[in-house]
mmCIF file of C-alpha atoms in Angstrom:
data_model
loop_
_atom_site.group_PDB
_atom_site.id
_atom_site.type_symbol
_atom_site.label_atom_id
_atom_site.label_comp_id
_atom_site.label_asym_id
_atom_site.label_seq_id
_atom_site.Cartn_x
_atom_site.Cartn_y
_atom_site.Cartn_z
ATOM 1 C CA UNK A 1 3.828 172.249 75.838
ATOM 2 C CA UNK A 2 7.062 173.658 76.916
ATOM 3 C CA UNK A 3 10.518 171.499 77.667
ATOM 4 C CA UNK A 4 9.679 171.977 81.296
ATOM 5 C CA UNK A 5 5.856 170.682 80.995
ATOM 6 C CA UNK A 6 7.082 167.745 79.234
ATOM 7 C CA UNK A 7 9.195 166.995 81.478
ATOM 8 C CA UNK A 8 6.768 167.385 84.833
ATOM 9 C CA UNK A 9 4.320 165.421 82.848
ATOM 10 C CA UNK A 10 6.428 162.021 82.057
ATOM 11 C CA UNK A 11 7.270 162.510 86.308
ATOM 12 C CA UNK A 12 3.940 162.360 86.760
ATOM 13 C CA UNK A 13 3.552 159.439 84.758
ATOM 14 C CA UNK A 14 5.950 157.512 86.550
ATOM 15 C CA UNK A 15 4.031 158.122 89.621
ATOM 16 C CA UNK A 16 0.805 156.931 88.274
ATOM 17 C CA UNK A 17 2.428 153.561 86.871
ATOM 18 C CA UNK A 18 3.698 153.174 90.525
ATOM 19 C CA UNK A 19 0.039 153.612 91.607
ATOM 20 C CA UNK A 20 -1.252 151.268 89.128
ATOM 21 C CA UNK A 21 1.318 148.268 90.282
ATOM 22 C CA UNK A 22 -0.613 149.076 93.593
ATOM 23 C CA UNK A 23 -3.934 148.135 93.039
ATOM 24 C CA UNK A 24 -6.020 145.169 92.932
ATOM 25 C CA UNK A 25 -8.105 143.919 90.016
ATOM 26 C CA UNK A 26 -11.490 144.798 92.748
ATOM 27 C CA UNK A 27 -9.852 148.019 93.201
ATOM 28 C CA UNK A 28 -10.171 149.049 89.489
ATOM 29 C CA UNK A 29 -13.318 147.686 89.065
ATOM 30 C CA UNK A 30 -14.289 150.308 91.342
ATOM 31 C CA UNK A 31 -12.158 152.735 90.290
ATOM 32 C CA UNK A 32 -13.831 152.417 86.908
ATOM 33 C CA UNK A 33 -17.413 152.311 88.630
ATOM 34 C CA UNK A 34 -16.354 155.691 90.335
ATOM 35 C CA UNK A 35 -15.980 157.091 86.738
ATOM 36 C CA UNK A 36 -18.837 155.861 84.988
ATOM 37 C CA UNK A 37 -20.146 159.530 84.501
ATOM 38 C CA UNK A 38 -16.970 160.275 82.423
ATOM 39 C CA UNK A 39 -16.268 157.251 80.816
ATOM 40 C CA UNK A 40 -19.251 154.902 78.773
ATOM 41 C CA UNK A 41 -19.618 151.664 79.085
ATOM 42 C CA UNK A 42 -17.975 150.408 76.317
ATOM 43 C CA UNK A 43 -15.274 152.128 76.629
ATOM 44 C CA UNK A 44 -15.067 151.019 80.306
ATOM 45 C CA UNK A 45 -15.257 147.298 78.555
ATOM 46 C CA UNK A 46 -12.108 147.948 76.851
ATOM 47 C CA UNK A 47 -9.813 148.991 80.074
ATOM 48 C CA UNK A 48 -8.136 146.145 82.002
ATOM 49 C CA UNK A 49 -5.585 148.199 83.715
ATOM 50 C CA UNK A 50 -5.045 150.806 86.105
ATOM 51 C CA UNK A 51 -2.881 152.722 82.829
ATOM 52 C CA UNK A 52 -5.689 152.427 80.965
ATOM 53 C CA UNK A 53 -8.213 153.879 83.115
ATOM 54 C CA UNK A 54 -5.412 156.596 83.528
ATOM 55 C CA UNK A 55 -5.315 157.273 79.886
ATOM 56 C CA UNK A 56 -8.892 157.272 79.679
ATOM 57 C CA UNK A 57 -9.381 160.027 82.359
ATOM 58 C CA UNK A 58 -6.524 161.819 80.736
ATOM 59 C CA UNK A 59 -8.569 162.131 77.153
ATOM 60 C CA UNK A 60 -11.425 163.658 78.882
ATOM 61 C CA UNK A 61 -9.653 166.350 80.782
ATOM 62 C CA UNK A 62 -10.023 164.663 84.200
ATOM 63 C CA UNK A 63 -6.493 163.843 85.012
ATOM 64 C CA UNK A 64 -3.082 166.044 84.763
ATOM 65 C CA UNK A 65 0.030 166.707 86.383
ATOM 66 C CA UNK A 66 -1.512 169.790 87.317
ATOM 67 C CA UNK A 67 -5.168 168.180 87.852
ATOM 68 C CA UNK A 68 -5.404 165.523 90.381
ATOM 69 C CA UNK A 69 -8.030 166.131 92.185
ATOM 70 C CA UNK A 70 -10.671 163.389 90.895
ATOM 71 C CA UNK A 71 -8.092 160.635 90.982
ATOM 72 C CA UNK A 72 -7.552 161.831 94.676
ATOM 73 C CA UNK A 73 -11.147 161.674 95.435
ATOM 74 C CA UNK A 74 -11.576 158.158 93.994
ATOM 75 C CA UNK A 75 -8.532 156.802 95.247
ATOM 76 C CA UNK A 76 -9.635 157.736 99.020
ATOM 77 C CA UNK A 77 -13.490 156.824 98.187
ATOM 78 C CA UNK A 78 -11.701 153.233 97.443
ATOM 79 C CA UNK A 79 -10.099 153.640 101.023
ATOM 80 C CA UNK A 80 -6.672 154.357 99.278
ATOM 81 C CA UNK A 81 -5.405 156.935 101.145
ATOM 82 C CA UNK A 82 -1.423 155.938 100.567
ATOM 83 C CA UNK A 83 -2.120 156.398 96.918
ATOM 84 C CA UNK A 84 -3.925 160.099 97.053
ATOM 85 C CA UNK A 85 -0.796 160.921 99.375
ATOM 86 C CA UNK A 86 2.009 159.723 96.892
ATOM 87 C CA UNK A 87 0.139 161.373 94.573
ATOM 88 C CA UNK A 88 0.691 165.053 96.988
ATOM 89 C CA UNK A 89 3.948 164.042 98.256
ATOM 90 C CA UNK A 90 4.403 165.028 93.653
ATOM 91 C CA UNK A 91 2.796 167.980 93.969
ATOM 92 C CA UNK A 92 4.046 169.407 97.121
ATOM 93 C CA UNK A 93 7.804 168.737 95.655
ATOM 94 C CA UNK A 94 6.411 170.868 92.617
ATOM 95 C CA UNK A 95 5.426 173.348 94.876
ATOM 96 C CA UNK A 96 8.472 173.511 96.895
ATOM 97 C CA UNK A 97 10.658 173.960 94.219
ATOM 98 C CA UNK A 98 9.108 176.452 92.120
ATOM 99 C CA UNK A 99 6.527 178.584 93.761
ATOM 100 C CA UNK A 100 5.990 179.910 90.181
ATOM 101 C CA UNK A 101 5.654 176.444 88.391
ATOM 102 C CA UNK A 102 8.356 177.556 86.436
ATOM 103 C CA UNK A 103 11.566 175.257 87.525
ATOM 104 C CA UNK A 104 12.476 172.384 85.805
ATOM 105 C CA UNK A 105 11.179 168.961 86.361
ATOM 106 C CA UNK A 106 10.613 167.658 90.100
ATOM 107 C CA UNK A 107 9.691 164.236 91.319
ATOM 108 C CA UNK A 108 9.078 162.789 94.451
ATOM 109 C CA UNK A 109 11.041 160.036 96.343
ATOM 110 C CA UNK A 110 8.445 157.638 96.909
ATOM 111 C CA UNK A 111 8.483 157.766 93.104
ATOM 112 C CA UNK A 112 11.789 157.038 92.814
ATOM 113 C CA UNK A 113 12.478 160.325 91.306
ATOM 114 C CA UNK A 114 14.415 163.698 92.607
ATOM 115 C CA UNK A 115 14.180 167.432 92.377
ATOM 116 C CA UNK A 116 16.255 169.016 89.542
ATOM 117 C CA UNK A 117 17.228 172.563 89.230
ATOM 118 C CA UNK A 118 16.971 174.788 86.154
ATOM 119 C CA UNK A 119 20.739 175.745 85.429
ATOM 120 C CA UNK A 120 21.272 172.013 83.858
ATOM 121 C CA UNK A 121 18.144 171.768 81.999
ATOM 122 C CA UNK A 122 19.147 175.124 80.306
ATOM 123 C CA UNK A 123 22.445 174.999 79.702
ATOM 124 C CA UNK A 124 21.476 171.989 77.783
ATOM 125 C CA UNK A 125 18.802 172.767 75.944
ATOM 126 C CA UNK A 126 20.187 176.495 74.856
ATOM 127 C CA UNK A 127 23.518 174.895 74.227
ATOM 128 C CA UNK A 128 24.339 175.009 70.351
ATOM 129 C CA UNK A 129 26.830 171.884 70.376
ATOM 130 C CA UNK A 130 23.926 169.467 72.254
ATOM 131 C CA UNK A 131 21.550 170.799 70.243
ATOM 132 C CA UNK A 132 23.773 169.610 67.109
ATOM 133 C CA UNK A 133 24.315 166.294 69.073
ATOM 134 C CA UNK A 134 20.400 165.559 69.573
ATOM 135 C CA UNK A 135 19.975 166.292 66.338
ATOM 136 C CA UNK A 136 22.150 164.281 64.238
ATOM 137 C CA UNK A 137 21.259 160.942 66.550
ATOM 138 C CA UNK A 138 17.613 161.597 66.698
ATOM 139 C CA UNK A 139 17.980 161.704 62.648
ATOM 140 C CA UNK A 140 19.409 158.211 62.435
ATOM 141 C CA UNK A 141 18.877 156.165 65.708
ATOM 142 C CA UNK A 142 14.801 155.691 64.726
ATOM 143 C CA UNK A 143 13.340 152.204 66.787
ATOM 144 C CA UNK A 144 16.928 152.126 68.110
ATOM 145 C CA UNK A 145 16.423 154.953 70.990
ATOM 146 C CA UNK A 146 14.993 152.328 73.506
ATOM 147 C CA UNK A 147 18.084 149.828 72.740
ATOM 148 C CA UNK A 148 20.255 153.611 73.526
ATOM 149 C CA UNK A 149 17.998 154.757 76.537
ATOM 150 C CA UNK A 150 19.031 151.330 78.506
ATOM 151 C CA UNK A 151 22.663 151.769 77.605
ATOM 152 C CA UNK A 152 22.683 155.430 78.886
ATOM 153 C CA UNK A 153 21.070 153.784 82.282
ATOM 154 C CA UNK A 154 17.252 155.082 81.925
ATOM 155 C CA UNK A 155 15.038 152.903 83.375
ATOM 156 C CA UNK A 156 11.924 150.955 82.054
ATOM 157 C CA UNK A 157 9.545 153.225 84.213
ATOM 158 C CA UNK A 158 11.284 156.083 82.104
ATOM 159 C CA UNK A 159 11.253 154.374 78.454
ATOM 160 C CA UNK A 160 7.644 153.601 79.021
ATOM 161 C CA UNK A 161 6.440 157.116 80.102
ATOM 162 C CA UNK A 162 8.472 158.580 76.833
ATOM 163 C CA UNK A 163 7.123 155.945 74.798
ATOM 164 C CA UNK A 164 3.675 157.026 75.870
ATOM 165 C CA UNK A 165 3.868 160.674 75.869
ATOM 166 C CA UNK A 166 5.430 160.518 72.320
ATOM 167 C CA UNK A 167 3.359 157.842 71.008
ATOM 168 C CA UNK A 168 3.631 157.391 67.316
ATOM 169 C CA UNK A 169 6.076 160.492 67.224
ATOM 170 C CA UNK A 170 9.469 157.990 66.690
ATOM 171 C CA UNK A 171 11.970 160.781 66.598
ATOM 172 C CA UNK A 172 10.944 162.783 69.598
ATOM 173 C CA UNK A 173 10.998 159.413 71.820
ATOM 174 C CA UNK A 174 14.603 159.074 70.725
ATOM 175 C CA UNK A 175 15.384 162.849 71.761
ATOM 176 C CA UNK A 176 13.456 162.731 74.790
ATOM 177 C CA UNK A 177 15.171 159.676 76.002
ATOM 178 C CA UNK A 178 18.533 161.939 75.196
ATOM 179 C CA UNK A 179 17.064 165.087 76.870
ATOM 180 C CA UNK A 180 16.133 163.211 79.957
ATOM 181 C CA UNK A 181 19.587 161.503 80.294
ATOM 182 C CA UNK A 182 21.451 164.503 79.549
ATOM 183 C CA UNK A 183 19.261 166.564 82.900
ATOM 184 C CA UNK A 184 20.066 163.357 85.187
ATOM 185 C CA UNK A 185 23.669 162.792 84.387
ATOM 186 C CA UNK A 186 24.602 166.972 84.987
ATOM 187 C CA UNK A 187 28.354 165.622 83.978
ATOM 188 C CA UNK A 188 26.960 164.136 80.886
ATOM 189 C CA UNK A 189 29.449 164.336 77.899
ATOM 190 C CA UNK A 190 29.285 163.828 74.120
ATOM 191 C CA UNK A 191 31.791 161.319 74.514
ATOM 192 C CA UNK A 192 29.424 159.228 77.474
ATOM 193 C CA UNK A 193 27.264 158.924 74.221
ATOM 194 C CA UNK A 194 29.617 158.061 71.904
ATOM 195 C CA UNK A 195 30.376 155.074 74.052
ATOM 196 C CA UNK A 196 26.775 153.859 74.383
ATOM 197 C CA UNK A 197 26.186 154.262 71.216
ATOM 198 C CA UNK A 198 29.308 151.963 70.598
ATOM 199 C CA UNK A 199 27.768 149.342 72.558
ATOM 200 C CA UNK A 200 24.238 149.279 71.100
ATOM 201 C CA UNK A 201 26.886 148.403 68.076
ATOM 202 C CA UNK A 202 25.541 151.780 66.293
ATOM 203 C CA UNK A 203 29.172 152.480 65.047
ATOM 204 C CA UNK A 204 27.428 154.216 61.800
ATOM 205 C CA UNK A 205 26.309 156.870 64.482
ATOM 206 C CA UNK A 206 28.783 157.055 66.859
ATOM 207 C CA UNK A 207 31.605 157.630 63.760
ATOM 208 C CA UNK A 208 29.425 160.419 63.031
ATOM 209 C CA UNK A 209 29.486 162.396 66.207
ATOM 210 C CA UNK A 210 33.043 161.973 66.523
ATOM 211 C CA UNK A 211 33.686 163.577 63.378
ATOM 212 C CA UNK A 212 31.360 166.292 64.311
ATOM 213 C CA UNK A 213 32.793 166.382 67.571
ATOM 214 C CA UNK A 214 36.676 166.522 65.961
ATOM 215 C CA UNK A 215 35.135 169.204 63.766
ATOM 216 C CA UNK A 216 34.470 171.904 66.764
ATOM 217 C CA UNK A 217 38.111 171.312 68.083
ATOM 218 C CA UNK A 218 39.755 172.249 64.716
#
């Protein structure tokens, strides 16, 4: 999955948890009725929240960023039209943005998220001297990124969906928290991390990437 999938796919996330605080316990009993041709009974048994039944659709191929359509149907089956449309209110932002679904992450508002250009995301990720910078935190920061991710002002919506995406993968969850506040901060410096890493009291690291940092200006 590329840099720009990843990203479109932890947007999409956030807009399913913000579907999920929206429905009722009767609502997901349904849901999960609705779904009883993809999803067994005991594995139904074992999902007691709309996440869940998200992640379970997800494992069989029946829900994506870029394949919504049976979690629309359901959705306005249970008479929840609002959702289906936050849900297209995603896409069409998609759309809008990049014709070719080849632009960097977009999000919607309802979401609480915003369309991003390319330029940033690229000039980021091509950049040798960020590159060096992701790499030497993501090598020592370990359970520590989530502790980093609030100090650099990501919010829980955005831990969670990185947490989830990267499941049991500890260093990429630390450099996609970095990656993700590097492309919403587009004046982002090395120094704005030195400072939160100062104040997650991860001097060990921060010393580090100041000598680095001292090293380029020589």
């Amino acid at each position: 999955m590329s840099d720009t999938e990843q990203r479109r796919s932890i947007e999409f996330k956030k807009v399913l948890n913000e579907i999920g605080k929206k429905l009722t316990d009767s609502q997901l009993a349904s849901l999960k009725f609705l779904c009883s041709d993809y999803i067994g009974r005991r594995r139904q048994e074992e999902i007691q929240s709309p996440l869940q039944l998200f992640q379970a659709l997800e494992e069989r191929d029946k829900l994506r960023h870029d394949n919504t359509d049976f979690l629309k149907e359901i959705l306005r089956t249970e008479k929840r039209e609002d959702l289906a449309k936050d849900i297209e209110a995603f896409e069409h932002v998609c759309t809008d943005s990049n014709p070719t679904r080849d632009s960097g992450p977009v999000t919607t508002d309802r979401g609480r998220l915003t369309a991003r250009g390319t330029q940033r995301q690229q000039s980021v990720h091509q950049d040798a001297r960020w590159q060096q910078v992701f790499d030497l935190v993501e090598d020592n920061l370990g359970r520590n990124w989530r502790q980093l991710a609030r100090k650099l002002h990501l919010t829980e919506t955005d831990i969670e969906c990185i947490s989830e995406d990267y499941s049991r993968r500890l260093r990429e969850q630390g450099r996609q928290a970095l990656i993700l506040w590097s492309e919403k901060n587009e004046d982002a410096t090395f120094q704005d991390l030195v400072t939160a890493l100062r104040r997650c009291q991860l001097n060990d690291i921060a010393d580090q990437l100041e000598k680095k940092i001292a090293s380029w200006n020589q």
